[in-house]
Each structure stands twice: as C-alpha cells, then as structure tokens.
mmCIF file of C-alpha atoms in Angstrom:
data_model
loop_
_atom_site.group_PDB
_atom_site.id
_atom_site.type_symbol
_atom_site.label_atom_id
_atom_site.label_comp_id
_atom_site.label_asym_id
_atom_site.label_seq_id
_atom_site.Cartn_x
_atom_site.Cartn_y
_atom_site.Cartn_z
ATOM 1 C CA UNK A 1 164.977 101.424 91.172
ATOM 2 C CA UNK A 2 162.862 102.341 88.238
ATOM 3 C CA UNK A 3 161.876 106.074 87.192
ATOM 4 C CA UNK A 4 158.173 105.087 87.498
ATOM 5 C CA UNK A 5 158.572 104.048 91.239
ATOM 6 C CA UNK A 6 160.583 107.160 91.963
ATOM 7 C CA UNK A 7 157.794 109.490 90.244
ATOM 8 C CA UNK A 8 155.074 107.526 91.921
ATOM 9 C CA UNK A 9 156.890 107.947 95.610
ATOM 10 C CA UNK A 10 157.173 111.740 94.878
ATOM 11 C CA UNK A 11 153.545 112.055 93.747
ATOM 12 C CA UNK A 12 152.218 109.987 96.850
ATOM 13 C CA UNK A 13 154.652 112.221 99.041
ATOM 14 C CA UNK A 14 153.166 115.499 97.686
ATOM 15 C CA UNK A 15 149.725 114.407 98.000
ATOM 16 C CA UNK A 16 150.056 113.199 101.319
ATOM 17 C CA UNK A 17 151.796 116.240 102.695
ATOM 18 C CA UNK A 18 148.946 118.647 100.902
ATOM 19 C CA UNK A 19 146.109 116.406 102.354
ATOM 20 C CA UNK A 20 147.679 116.403 105.890
ATOM 21 C CA UNK A 21 148.258 120.315 105.615
ATOM 22 C CA UNK A 22 144.672 120.845 104.450
ATOM 23 C CA UNK A 23 143.332 118.836 107.425
ATOM 24 C CA UNK A 24 145.472 120.706 109.713
ATOM 25 C CA UNK A 25 143.953 123.958 108.493
ATOM 26 C CA UNK A 26 140.654 122.513 109.149
ATOM 27 C CA UNK A 27 141.518 121.398 112.541
ATOM 28 C CA UNK A 28 140.620 117.789 111.704
ATOM 29 C CA UNK A 29 143.821 115.949 112.679
ATOM 30 C CA UNK A 30 145.703 115.910 115.978
ATOM 31 C CA UNK A 31 149.061 117.608 115.643
ATOM 32 C CA UNK A 32 150.974 114.178 116.763
ATOM 33 C CA UNK A 33 149.295 112.447 113.752
ATOM 34 C CA UNK A 34 150.011 115.312 111.300
ATOM 35 C CA UNK A 35 153.691 115.076 112.384
ATOM 36 C CA UNK A 36 153.839 111.199 111.843
ATOM 37 C CA UNK A 37 152.341 111.719 108.155
ATOM 38 C CA UNK A 38 154.457 114.672 107.249
ATOM 39 C CA UNK A 39 157.454 112.591 108.432
ATOM 40 C CA UNK A 40 156.108 109.632 106.184
ATOM 41 C CA UNK A 41 155.786 111.877 103.180
ATOM 42 C CA UNK A 42 159.282 113.311 103.801
ATOM 43 C CA UNK A 43 160.874 109.836 103.871
ATOM 44 C CA UNK A 44 159.021 108.925 100.627
ATOM 45 C CA UNK A 45 160.104 112.137 99.116
ATOM 46 C CA UNK A 46 163.827 111.664 100.153
ATOM 47 C CA UNK A 47 163.851 108.247 98.795
ATOM 48 C CA UNK A 48 162.308 109.366 95.427
ATOM 49 C CA UNK A 49 164.499 112.243 95.133
ATOM 50 C CA UNK A 50 167.889 110.803 96.157
ATOM 51 C CA UNK A 51 167.712 107.148 95.051
ATOM 52 C CA UNK A 52 171.558 106.750 96.012
ATOM 53 C CA UNK A 53 170.170 106.873 99.740
ATOM 54 C CA UNK A 54 168.003 104.186 99.110
ATOM 55 C CA UNK A 55 170.780 102.099 96.988
ATOM 56 C CA UNK A 56 173.201 102.848 99.870
ATOM 57 C CA UNK A 57 170.804 101.522 102.652
ATOM 58 C CA UNK A 58 169.881 98.630 100.388
ATOM 59 C CA UNK A 59 173.666 97.625 100.248
ATOM 60 C CA UNK A 60 174.364 98.325 104.030
ATOM 61 C CA UNK A 61 171.122 96.188 105.257
ATOM 62 C CA UNK A 62 171.778 93.532 102.706
ATOM 63 C CA UNK A 63 168.455 93.698 100.794
ATOM 64 C CA UNK A 64 168.496 92.364 97.322
ATOM 65 C CA UNK A 65 166.398 95.329 95.815
ATOM 66 C CA UNK A 66 165.851 98.968 96.267
ATOM 67 C CA UNK A 67 161.824 98.486 95.960
ATOM 68 C CA UNK A 68 161.981 95.945 98.645
ATOM 69 C CA UNK A 69 163.549 98.256 100.908
ATOM 70 C CA UNK A 70 161.125 100.933 100.111
ATOM 71 C CA UNK A 71 158.216 98.487 100.631
ATOM 72 C CA UNK A 72 159.854 97.435 104.083
ATOM 73 C CA UNK A 73 159.962 100.992 105.228
ATOM 74 C CA UNK A 74 156.364 101.669 104.213
ATOM 75 C CA UNK A 75 155.276 98.428 105.904
ATOM 76 C CA UNK A 76 157.244 99.204 108.959
ATOM 77 C CA UNK A 77 155.950 102.885 109.371
ATOM 78 C CA UNK A 78 152.162 101.532 108.823
ATOM 79 C CA UNK A 79 152.645 98.896 111.429
ATOM 80 C CA UNK A 80 153.864 101.271 113.847
ATOM 81 C CA UNK A 81 150.926 103.639 113.160
ATOM 82 C CA UNK A 82 148.330 100.661 113.539
ATOM 83 C CA UNK A 83 150.244 99.641 116.710
ATOM 84 C CA UNK A 84 149.972 103.281 117.955
ATOM 85 C CA UNK A 85 146.259 103.589 117.083
ATOM 86 C CA UNK A 86 145.494 100.311 118.904
ATOM 87 C CA UNK A 87 147.202 101.514 122.253
ATOM 88 C CA UNK A 88 144.888 104.868 121.679
ATOM 89 C CA UNK A 89 141.834 102.557 120.998
ATOM 90 C CA UNK A 90 142.508 100.312 124.290
ATOM 91 C CA UNK A 91 142.978 103.484 126.474
ATOM 92 C CA UNK A 92 139.736 105.094 125.141
ATOM 93 C CA UNK A 93 137.822 101.722 125.672
ATOM 94 C CA UNK A 94 139.112 101.714 129.299
ATOM 95 C CA UNK A 95 137.945 105.388 129.736
ATOM 96 C CA UNK A 96 134.533 104.558 128.285
ATOM 97 C CA UNK A 97 134.067 101.761 130.598
ATOM 98 C CA UNK A 98 135.078 103.742 133.597
ATOM 99 C CA UNK A 99 132.921 106.784 132.462
ATOM 100 C CA UNK A 100 129.667 104.460 131.871
ATOM 101 C CA UNK A 101 130.335 102.755 135.515
ATOM 102 C CA UNK A 102 130.467 106.243 136.970
ATOM 103 C CA UNK A 103 127.348 107.299 135.175
ATOM 104 C CA UNK A 104 125.514 104.343 136.341
ATOM 105 C CA UNK A 105 126.519 105.108 139.923
ATOM 106 C CA UNK A 106 125.361 108.595 139.581
ATOM 107 C CA UNK A 107 122.092 107.804 138.022
ATOM 108 C CA UNK A 108 121.416 105.094 140.786
ATOM 109 C CA UNK A 109 122.307 107.811 143.490
ATOM 110 C CA UNK A 110 119.959 110.437 141.528
ATOM 111 C CA UNK A 111 117.196 107.801 141.403
ATOM 112 C CA UNK A 112 117.573 107.297 145.339
ATOM 113 C CA UNK A 113 117.187 110.925 146.099
ATOM 114 C CA UNK A 114 114.349 111.310 143.695
ATOM 115 C CA UNK A 115 112.549 108.475 145.579
ATOM 116 C CA UNK A 116 113.460 109.714 148.818
ATOM 117 C CA UNK A 117 111.924 113.306 147.987
ATOM 118 C CA UNK A 118 108.825 111.589 146.472
ATOM 119 C CA UNK A 119 108.492 109.567 149.866
ATOM 120 C CA UNK A 120 109.056 112.861 151.694
ATOM 121 C CA UNK A 121 106.610 114.789 149.627
ATOM 122 C CA UNK A 122 103.946 112.047 149.954
ATOM 123 C CA UNK A 123 104.336 111.763 153.909
ATOM 124 C CA UNK A 124 103.899 115.646 154.076
ATOM 125 C CA UNK A 125 100.828 115.522 151.947
ATOM 126 C CA UNK A 126 99.545 112.712 154.071
ATOM 127 C CA UNK A 127 100.239 114.502 157.211
ATOM 128 C CA UNK A 128 98.584 117.795 155.816
ATOM 129 C CA UNK A 129 95.627 115.543 154.861
ATOM 130 C CA UNK A 130 95.368 114.142 158.221
ATOM 131 C CA UNK A 131 95.729 117.701 159.825
ATOM 132 C CA UNK A 132 92.938 118.954 157.632
ATOM 133 C CA UNK A 133 90.759 116.154 158.345
ATOM 134 C CA UNK A 134 91.203 116.704 162.274
ATOM 135 C CA UNK A 135 90.366 120.325 161.809
ATOM 136 C CA UNK A 136 87.270 119.514 159.688
ATOM 137 C CA UNK A 137 86.219 117.055 162.510
ATOM 138 C CA UNK A 138 87.009 119.484 165.344
ATOM 139 C CA UNK A 139 85.168 122.237 163.473
ATOM 140 C CA UNK A 140 81.999 119.722 163.092
ATOM 141 C CA UNK A 141 82.177 118.966 166.854
ATOM 142 C CA UNK A 142 82.186 122.840 167.760
ATOM 143 C CA UNK A 143 79.268 123.643 165.716
ATOM 144 C CA UNK A 144 77.221 120.721 167.102
ATOM 145 C CA UNK A 145 77.974 121.935 170.691
ATOM 146 C CA UNK A 146 76.921 125.471 169.858
#
C-alpha cells in the first residue's frame, strides 16, 4: 500500500470525524448516523495507520492488493448505509401515506360537521323568520279588529 493512499485515508478519516462532530454539536445529525460515520472514520484511520492489519486481512481473505481490500471495505460500508437509508425512506413513505389518509378522513368528517351546522343554522333562521312573520300577521289582524 502506497504512502499516498495511507495519507489520503488518514486525511479523509480526520475530515469525516471533525465534520460529523461539528454536525453533532449543531444537532443536525441523528446519533445512529453519527455512530456509523465515526466507525467509518475509525476504520479508515486504523487501515491508514496500521497497514500491517490491511496486509494481514488481504492475505487471509485472498485479495491480491491491499488497495482492493480498502475499496472493498469502503464500498461494503457505503452499500450497507444506502440499504439502511432505503429502509428508512420506505418506512417514512408508508407513514406519509397513512397520515395523508387520516388527514383526508378527518377533513371529510369536519366538512360534514360544518355542513350539518350550516343546515341547522339555516333551519333555525327559517323557523325564526316564520315565527316573526306569524307574529307580524297576528299583530296586524289584532290592529284591524280594534
């Protein structure tokens, strides 16, 4: 493994760790995501600082080059993260569909209650007007008889 690759891995690990710690302090990242990225940075740091571990794993697994092992590990971790995020997105889409259906049902029920209230108000107004007309007619008849 070349010194350039080792230095690059260490720089990426440090930048990732500093960036995620900054985001944690600003409360812009969930703790489980932060743990994933800290572990990711730690793995890169270990592989960069101790190339013997990478060489040993390369030999044990049967991979031809330590750089290939590094790429394999990074790709594996990122695919795992994409899979996890895909599951979360699917769950959120399901929640959104359930919530939108619930909002639609509640909105429909509220419309029905509003229509009932308007009908009730109109019928009470009509009854009041009818009563007022009857009183007016009764008073006019009473005046004529007097």
